[in-house]
XYZ file of C-alpha atoms in Angstrom:
489
model
C -35.880 -2.567 9.657
C -32.501 -0.665 8.137
C -28.988 -1.924 8.735
C -28.664 1.134 10.924
C -31.440 -0.396 13.451
C -29.634 -3.474 13.891
C -26.814 -3.932 15.870
C -23.560 -3.082 14.472
C -22.090 -6.761 13.544
C -25.447 -8.377 13.159
C -25.041 -11.102 10.466
C -28.618 -10.588 9.088
C -27.182 -7.247 7.648
C -24.933 -9.423 5.046
C -26.170 -12.825 5.236
C -26.341 -13.707 1.263
C -26.144 -10.332 0.240
C -23.579 -8.049 -1.421
C -23.266 -4.337 -0.625
C -24.060 -3.147 -4.198
C -25.684 0.452 -4.024
C -26.753 -0.611 -0.083
C -27.176 -4.308 1.167
C -28.853 -6.514 -1.917
C -29.560 -10.369 -2.142
C -26.729 -12.150 -4.324
C -27.980 -14.673 -6.932
C -25.594 -16.913 -5.231
C -23.792 -17.241 -1.787
C -21.022 -18.789 -0.430
C -20.445 -20.018 3.422
C -17.749 -18.552 5.348
C -15.593 -21.416 7.422
C -13.581 -20.855 10.683
C -10.297 -22.100 9.202
C -9.768 -23.285 13.240
C -12.444 -25.348 13.517
C -14.009 -25.789 10.184
C -17.654 -24.244 11.567
C -19.841 -21.917 9.383
C -19.217 -18.486 11.007
C -21.775 -16.555 8.159
C -22.906 -16.807 4.463
C -22.447 -13.816 2.016
C -23.413 -13.131 -1.236
C -20.745 -14.214 -4.368
C -20.590 -11.212 -6.880
C -20.265 -12.044 -10.812
C -19.158 -10.014 -13.679
C -22.274 -8.661 -14.018
C -22.385 -7.000 -10.700
C -18.891 -5.660 -11.433
C -20.493 -4.085 -13.994
C -23.186 -2.723 -12.108
C -21.189 -1.504 -9.026
C -18.712 0.220 -11.539
C -21.406 2.511 -13.041
C -23.307 3.222 -10.228
C -19.726 4.142 -8.745
C -18.626 6.724 -11.379
C -22.008 8.300 -11.578
C -21.028 8.888 -8.022
C -18.290 10.164 -8.131
C -18.352 13.879 -9.084
C -20.778 14.644 -6.098
C -18.674 12.889 -3.607
C -15.432 14.715 -4.797
C -17.290 18.158 -5.095
C -18.453 17.731 -1.319
C -16.884 20.236 1.003
C -13.809 18.866 2.455
C -14.674 19.267 5.951
C -17.778 16.874 5.303
C -15.536 14.740 4.049
C -12.784 14.426 6.868
C -15.405 14.297 8.940
C -16.482 10.817 7.665
C -13.088 9.119 7.870
C -12.781 10.616 11.617
C -16.284 9.642 12.330
C -15.386 5.919 10.672
C -12.399 5.740 12.990
C -14.136 6.438 15.674
C -16.804 3.435 14.801
C -13.877 0.919 14.998
C -12.474 2.248 18.454
C -16.105 1.486 19.612
C -16.305 -1.920 17.898
C -13.242 -2.933 19.058
C -14.284 -6.157 20.648
C -17.094 -7.047 18.254
C -14.537 -6.471 15.230
C -11.917 -8.571 17.268
C -13.443 -11.477 17.413
C -14.284 -11.495 13.792
C -10.755 -10.953 12.512
C -9.596 -13.993 15.003
C -12.293 -16.303 13.786
C -12.238 -15.907 10.463
C -8.421 -15.005 9.625
C -7.396 -17.501 12.432
C -4.880 -14.834 13.943
C -4.276 -14.228 17.571
C -6.191 -11.863 19.138
C -2.918 -9.298 19.470
C -2.753 -9.312 15.530
C -6.649 -8.780 15.438
C -5.655 -5.796 17.534
C -2.679 -4.498 14.784
C -5.035 -4.295 11.968
C -7.567 -2.724 14.248
C -4.672 -0.030 15.614
C -3.360 0.387 11.936
C -7.269 0.649 10.173
C -7.687 3.664 12.805
C -4.255 5.296 11.756
C -4.959 5.159 8.283
C -8.502 6.511 8.353
C -7.057 9.388 10.678
C -4.381 9.756 7.813
C -6.993 9.450 4.876
C -9.059 12.774 7.162
C -5.633 14.609 6.684
C -5.339 14.376 3.218
C -8.645 16.193 2.194
C -6.982 19.353 3.569
C -3.522 18.811 2.653
C -1.573 20.560 -0.748
C -2.958 19.063 -3.914
C -0.749 20.413 -6.458
C 1.851 23.321 -6.965
C 2.443 26.630 -8.850
C 4.865 26.795 -11.817
C 6.390 29.714 -13.751
C 5.213 31.119 -16.793
C 5.503 34.079 -18.840
C 3.153 36.637 -20.179
C 0.823 37.269 -17.464
C -0.882 33.382 -17.266
C -1.221 31.523 -13.875
C 0.081 28.234 -14.243
C -0.230 25.125 -12.009
C -0.168 21.650 -11.375
C -2.713 19.601 -9.462
C -3.553 16.286 -8.305
C -6.945 14.708 -9.247
C -8.971 11.808 -8.641
C -8.340 9.100 -11.500
C -12.300 8.542 -11.139
C -13.105 4.657 -9.936
C -10.574 2.541 -7.807
C -11.182 -0.946 -8.109
C -9.130 -2.476 -5.081
C -8.677 -6.682 -4.997
C -7.317 -7.147 -1.393
C -6.093 -10.766 0.239
C -6.944 -13.327 3.333
C -3.612 -12.451 5.340
C -4.410 -8.927 6.435
C -7.874 -8.418 5.052
C -8.951 -5.257 7.244
C -5.543 -3.559 6.848
C -4.728 -4.773 2.898
C -8.271 -3.434 1.959
C -8.440 -0.006 4.215
C -5.497 1.327 2.837
C -6.137 1.426 -0.380
C -9.814 2.529 0.214
C -9.473 5.096 2.495
C -7.003 6.885 1.015
C -8.727 6.475 -2.952
C -11.610 7.957 -0.993
C -10.400 10.814 0.528
C -8.668 12.232 -2.805
C -11.863 12.129 -4.576
C -12.405 8.425 -6.443
C -15.434 6.169 -5.143
C -13.963 2.502 -4.669
C -15.149 -0.880 -5.880
C -13.592 -3.627 -3.335
C -13.100 -7.134 -3.892
C -12.072 -8.735 -0.756
C -10.799 -12.257 -0.680
C -13.656 -14.715 -0.793
C -11.871 -16.472 2.287
C -12.508 -13.604 4.222
C -15.264 -11.526 2.748
C -16.052 -9.932 6.649
C -12.667 -8.542 7.924
C -11.730 -7.762 4.317
C -14.586 -5.956 3.065
C -18.099 -6.239 5.137
C -16.879 -4.636 8.310
C -15.485 -1.769 6.153
C -18.993 -1.321 4.833
C -20.580 -1.452 7.721
C -17.737 1.405 9.230
C -18.638 3.777 6.224
C -22.064 3.219 6.034
C -23.150 4.556 9.690
C -20.030 7.274 9.222
C -22.543 8.880 6.786
C -20.234 8.099 3.180
C -22.808 8.692 0.399
C -24.731 5.745 -1.218
C -22.471 4.264 -4.177
C -19.378 5.835 -3.273
C -17.987 2.263 -2.132
C -19.357 -1.131 -3.515
C -18.051 -4.578 -1.643
C -18.136 -7.523 -4.332
C -16.669 -10.967 -2.621
C -16.178 -13.005 -5.849
C -13.864 -15.654 -7.367
C -11.230 -14.682 -10.074
C -13.896 -13.645 -12.880
C -14.831 -10.756 -10.625
C -11.124 -9.627 -10.648
C -10.616 -9.958 -14.266
C -13.962 -7.998 -14.370
C -12.713 -5.164 -12.910
C -9.637 -4.960 -14.433
C -11.827 -4.767 -17.795
C -14.365 -2.812 -16.742
C -14.456 0.625 -18.767
C -15.472 2.568 -15.366
C -12.778 1.404 -13.342
C -9.744 3.733 -13.956
C -7.159 2.250 -11.956
C -6.692 -1.195 -9.739
C -4.648 -1.392 -6.729
C -3.975 -5.316 -6.079
C -2.338 -7.051 -3.000
C -1.673 -11.068 -3.308
C 0.444 -13.519 -4.858
C 3.199 -12.748 -7.428
C 1.309 -15.210 -9.873
C -1.731 -13.341 -9.497
C -0.292 -10.350 -9.689
C 1.251 -10.906 -12.738
C -2.107 -11.637 -14.636
C -3.908 -8.604 -12.705
C -1.080 -6.463 -14.684
C -1.105 -8.022 -17.720
C -5.051 -7.583 -17.958
C -5.193 -4.004 -16.572
C -2.391 -3.348 -18.746
C -4.008 -4.563 -21.716
C -7.278 -2.184 -20.839
C -4.782 0.938 -19.872
C -5.538 1.046 -16.513
C -2.905 2.315 -13.834
C -2.368 -0.559 -11.538
C -0.516 -0.904 -8.371
C 0.516 -4.547 -7.617
C 2.045 -5.568 -3.544
C 2.885 -8.903 -4.423
C 4.643 -11.680 -2.598
C 8.365 -11.480 -0.761
C 11.176 -13.962 0.127
C 12.642 -11.641 2.521
C 16.210 -12.132 4.033
C 16.821 -11.742 7.654
C 20.712 -11.139 7.655
C 22.681 -11.491 11.097
C 26.062 -11.003 11.359
C 28.645 -12.662 13.541
C 28.785 -9.736 16.145
C 24.773 -9.752 16.677
C 23.652 -10.820 20.140
C 22.842 -14.268 19.412
C 19.130 -14.020 21.989
C 18.040 -10.898 20.131
C 19.036 -12.022 16.738
C 16.753 -15.476 17.576
C 14.568 -13.855 18.749
C 13.876 -11.401 15.772
C 13.977 -14.496 13.282
C 11.378 -16.455 15.378
C 8.837 -13.507 15.408
C 9.629 -12.518 11.679
C 8.913 -16.166 10.631
C 6.265 -17.162 12.465
C 4.065 -14.212 13.278
C 0.366 -15.092 11.992
C 2.144 -18.584 11.364
C 4.098 -17.095 8.423
C 1.021 -15.826 6.665
C 2.407 -12.717 5.555
C 4.250 -11.092 2.549
C 6.678 -9.652 4.990
C 7.889 -12.600 6.845
C 11.184 -13.868 6.923
C 11.736 -16.231 4.666
C 15.222 -16.898 4.861
C 17.174 -16.506 7.794
C 21.392 -15.832 6.722
C 23.873 -16.541 9.900
C 27.154 -16.053 10.020
C 28.867 -19.747 10.378
C 30.598 -18.498 13.429
C 27.033 -18.141 15.546
C 24.982 -20.713 13.179
C 24.636 -23.432 15.806
C 23.543 -21.009 18.534
C 20.800 -19.200 16.514
C 19.749 -22.398 15.350
C 19.615 -24.403 18.767
C 17.683 -21.058 20.359
C 15.005 -21.114 17.176
C 14.326 -24.971 17.763
C 13.732 -23.987 21.439
C 11.273 -21.530 20.599
C 9.338 -23.618 18.052
C 9.224 -26.278 20.012
C 7.596 -24.610 22.812
C 5.508 -21.613 21.464
C 1.886 -23.277 21.441
C -0.530 -23.819 18.457
C -3.835 -23.635 18.835
C -7.257 -22.212 18.173
C -6.886 -18.467 19.560
C -10.719 -18.148 19.948
C -10.502 -20.454 22.811
C -6.915 -20.523 24.115
C -3.786 -18.623 24.981
C -1.559 -19.921 21.864
C 0.983 -18.224 19.676
C 0.281 -19.488 16.843
C -3.427 -20.727 15.120
C -4.842 -22.203 12.163
C -3.529 -21.869 8.472
C -6.042 -20.151 6.252
C -7.024 -23.780 4.647
C -6.374 -27.076 4.358
C -5.476 -26.370 1.008
C -2.465 -23.707 2.225
C -1.749 -26.483 4.591
C -0.866 -28.926 2.184
C 0.999 -26.482 -0.074
C 3.597 -25.608 3.051
C 3.649 -29.245 4.067
C 4.680 -30.130 0.369
C 7.360 -27.416 0.436
C 8.609 -28.303 3.408
C 8.801 -32.406 2.611
C 10.548 -31.454 -0.554
C 13.044 -29.266 0.726
C 14.370 -32.253 3.144
C 14.552 -34.218 -0.129
C 16.571 -31.767 -1.597
C 18.690 -32.045 1.213
C 17.676 -29.609 4.212
C 17.381 -31.101 7.624
C 14.531 -30.756 9.616
C 15.555 -29.580 13.071
C 12.278 -28.859 14.482
C 8.358 -29.271 13.807
C 7.095 -30.581 10.061
C 3.725 -32.030 11.177
C 0.373 -30.671 11.829
C -3.307 -31.447 12.763
C -5.990 -30.009 10.850
C -5.238 -26.727 9.527
C -2.620 -26.103 12.350
C 1.323 -26.600 11.418
C 3.801 -26.977 13.940
C 6.458 -23.964 14.054
C 9.467 -25.744 11.695
C 13.006 -25.168 11.418
C 14.653 -26.255 8.226
C 18.736 -25.984 8.461
C 21.287 -26.999 5.728
C 19.236 -25.204 3.135
C 20.787 -23.883 0.080
C 19.839 -22.209 -3.282
C 17.506 -24.382 -5.612
C 15.622 -26.031 -2.583
C 11.886 -24.841 -2.661
C 12.178 -23.552 1.215
C 15.259 -21.286 -0.192
C 13.759 -20.157 -3.850
C 9.368 -20.192 -2.884
C 7.103 -17.893 -0.781
C 6.136 -20.388 2.055
C 2.876 -18.858 3.503
C 3.687 -20.807 6.747
C 5.800 -20.878 9.903
C 8.894 -22.180 8.409
C 12.244 -20.827 9.251
C 14.841 -21.788 6.637
C 18.441 -21.538 8.151
C 21.072 -20.515 5.756
C 24.772 -20.297 6.496
C 27.568 -18.068 4.951
C 30.962 -17.403 5.585
C 31.586 -13.972 4.724
C 29.548 -10.689 4.000
C 29.998 -11.157 0.309
C 28.534 -14.424 0.106
C 25.754 -13.104 2.626
C 24.913 -10.526 -0.608
C 25.265 -13.033 -3.128
C 22.750 -15.238 -1.316
C 20.574 -12.597 -0.057
C 20.272 -11.372 -3.968
C 19.437 -14.631 -4.681
C 15.777 -14.181 -5.494
C 13.463 -11.958 -7.825
C 11.637 -11.193 -4.845
C 12.391 -7.406 -3.416
C 10.137 -6.645 -0.522
C 11.803 -6.886 3.054
C 15.206 -6.844 4.226
C 16.303 -6.864 8.089
C 20.128 -6.836 9.053
C 20.987 -7.172 12.483
C 24.615 -6.043 13.629
C 26.022 -4.221 16.651
C 27.796 -2.075 13.893
C 24.913 -0.117 12.323
C 27.505 1.632 9.841
C 28.146 -2.315 8.765
C 24.722 -3.258 8.709
C 23.882 -0.115 6.539
C 27.020 -0.988 4.241
C 25.874 -4.352 3.186
C 22.017 -3.559 3.021
C 23.320 -0.779 0.234
C 24.079 -3.625 -1.769
C 20.970 -5.510 -1.717
C 17.758 -4.112 -3.789
C 14.759 -3.737 -1.486
C 11.708 -1.897 -0.656
C 11.820 -2.122 2.783
C 15.064 -2.164 4.884
C 15.141 -2.836 8.612
C 18.653 -2.565 10.534
C 19.045 -4.125 14.016
C 15.013 -5.780 13.083
C 13.233 -8.533 11.802
C 11.232 -8.193 8.193
C 7.411 -7.375 9.446
C 7.045 -3.958 10.293
C 4.073 -1.309 8.623
C 2.681 2.061 9.911
C 0.297 4.105 8.266
C 2.075 7.202 7.136
C 4.946 5.122 5.520
C 5.249 4.474 1.642
C 5.003 0.548 1.741
C 5.494 -1.889 -1.001
C 8.646 -3.640 -3.049
C 10.433 -4.116 -6.241
C 10.882 -7.008 -8.718
C 8.643 -9.957 -8.097
C 7.582 -8.322 -5.213
C 5.929 -5.388 -6.897
C 5.958 -2.674 -9.979
C 7.221 0.025 -7.834
C 4.028 0.976 -6.640
C 3.562 1.866 -2.677
C 0.722 2.434 -0.501
C 0.855 4.917 2.889
C 1.784 8.436 3.480
C 2.929 10.618 0.562
C 2.777 7.976 -1.860
C -1.017 7.657 -1.711
C -1.031 10.798 -3.543
C 0.822 9.398 -6.255
C -0.836 6.036 -6.447
C -4.589 7.172 -6.321
C -4.305 10.826 -8.153
C -2.867 12.149 -11.274
C -1.617 15.301 -12.378
C -3.409 17.598 -14.220
C -2.116 20.959 -15.629
C -3.770 23.950 -15.562
C -3.471 27.460 -17.134
C -5.320 30.727 -16.644
C -5.337 33.969 -19.100
C -7.493 37.055 -17.818
C -8.693 36.558 -21.951
C -8.006 34.810 -24.755
C -5.175 35.684 -26.910
C -5.224 35.948 -30.988
C -2.914 33.673 -32.500
C -1.506 34.419 -36.390
C -4.102 31.872 -37.721
């Protein structure tokens, strides 16, 4: 019986396997644990560097036929993939909730975004891919965007479906084939659901390979001669290593990394709305988002009110298993991540921060936390926490707010809340950032926008909208003459 003869999300399809020219038994396997309970969800194959070499070679061999496929057929595959996700929303929601520890509405956001990304990819197939250039002597001269060949995608655990498919879909749409390495903590929602969707949608064999694996698999992708580009999303530390290794092998590399995002609340802001924005930005998906509100900069005139409101929200937000309870926050992805978050909180308190709420945990469930009297030099000010921690910093005027906001190497997302849009924009223009939200918090994304950061948050690359053409293709100059000229030699 083939994979397509089984229920769409039957775990037997991928049990102990890789998606390598189809479902193939792996030499080694890994149990995938539910972060809320520690229960075993499934088993998947774990790839090796040798698997990368095989996958990349097969993907390169398949690329020419894929890019030559009539555009209507290619576009239809993306539209069908979107329809499959809509059909399988209920089952996929359960997988996202249980594998990532998120609440169901967050899973809904991932699925909605994935559908939008696939429709955007279908549209790319028929978008103009070049431009005419002026030329003398009767010669036709134009520049066109051509695919790199094989794109390697390395994605993280926090929004695994979105952060994989946002690279996979446009890379395929413009004619590349893809080798995808999802995070080994979330290989189903970050990889195998995508493999199943494209498999059923009719993507030709070998155009997508999915290889869960450890760091050595990512390193092999960065070094493999058949992979022309790496699209990496993850921590800044890992991104530096990826960028260095990919650069050594002269690959194009796009890095979307961490963030220590600032939300600035000016003294004329509505305190209730501002506190709501701050809590959402800090606590959504347990703070495990690159765009999470990492530092809340509040004017000293309203800081006490904002803090009281944040403490009230943190105290009353329910925490628990999102698969079985109505909760606002689920578990952190692992015990290791919980220990890191708690270590940052404890160290910051020792450095002078005041614990106003939270700071405790049961299992992987970390209570929403509020730290006040936060200052530069404290871990909660300087480091990306990736946990449900709201760090409140007071400022006395706009110059101090700008100075505090700029006291970071990161540059992903910035929010400014004020009754005056002009005042907010003037302040924001003094703070380098990849994403800017006036009168909103720092977490936002849409399928058609160019998403990414600067500094320690990324190397200037973007995902989404027009940026997909820039990242997943390269320019080729073409000239055409009616006949070859005679030169003096």
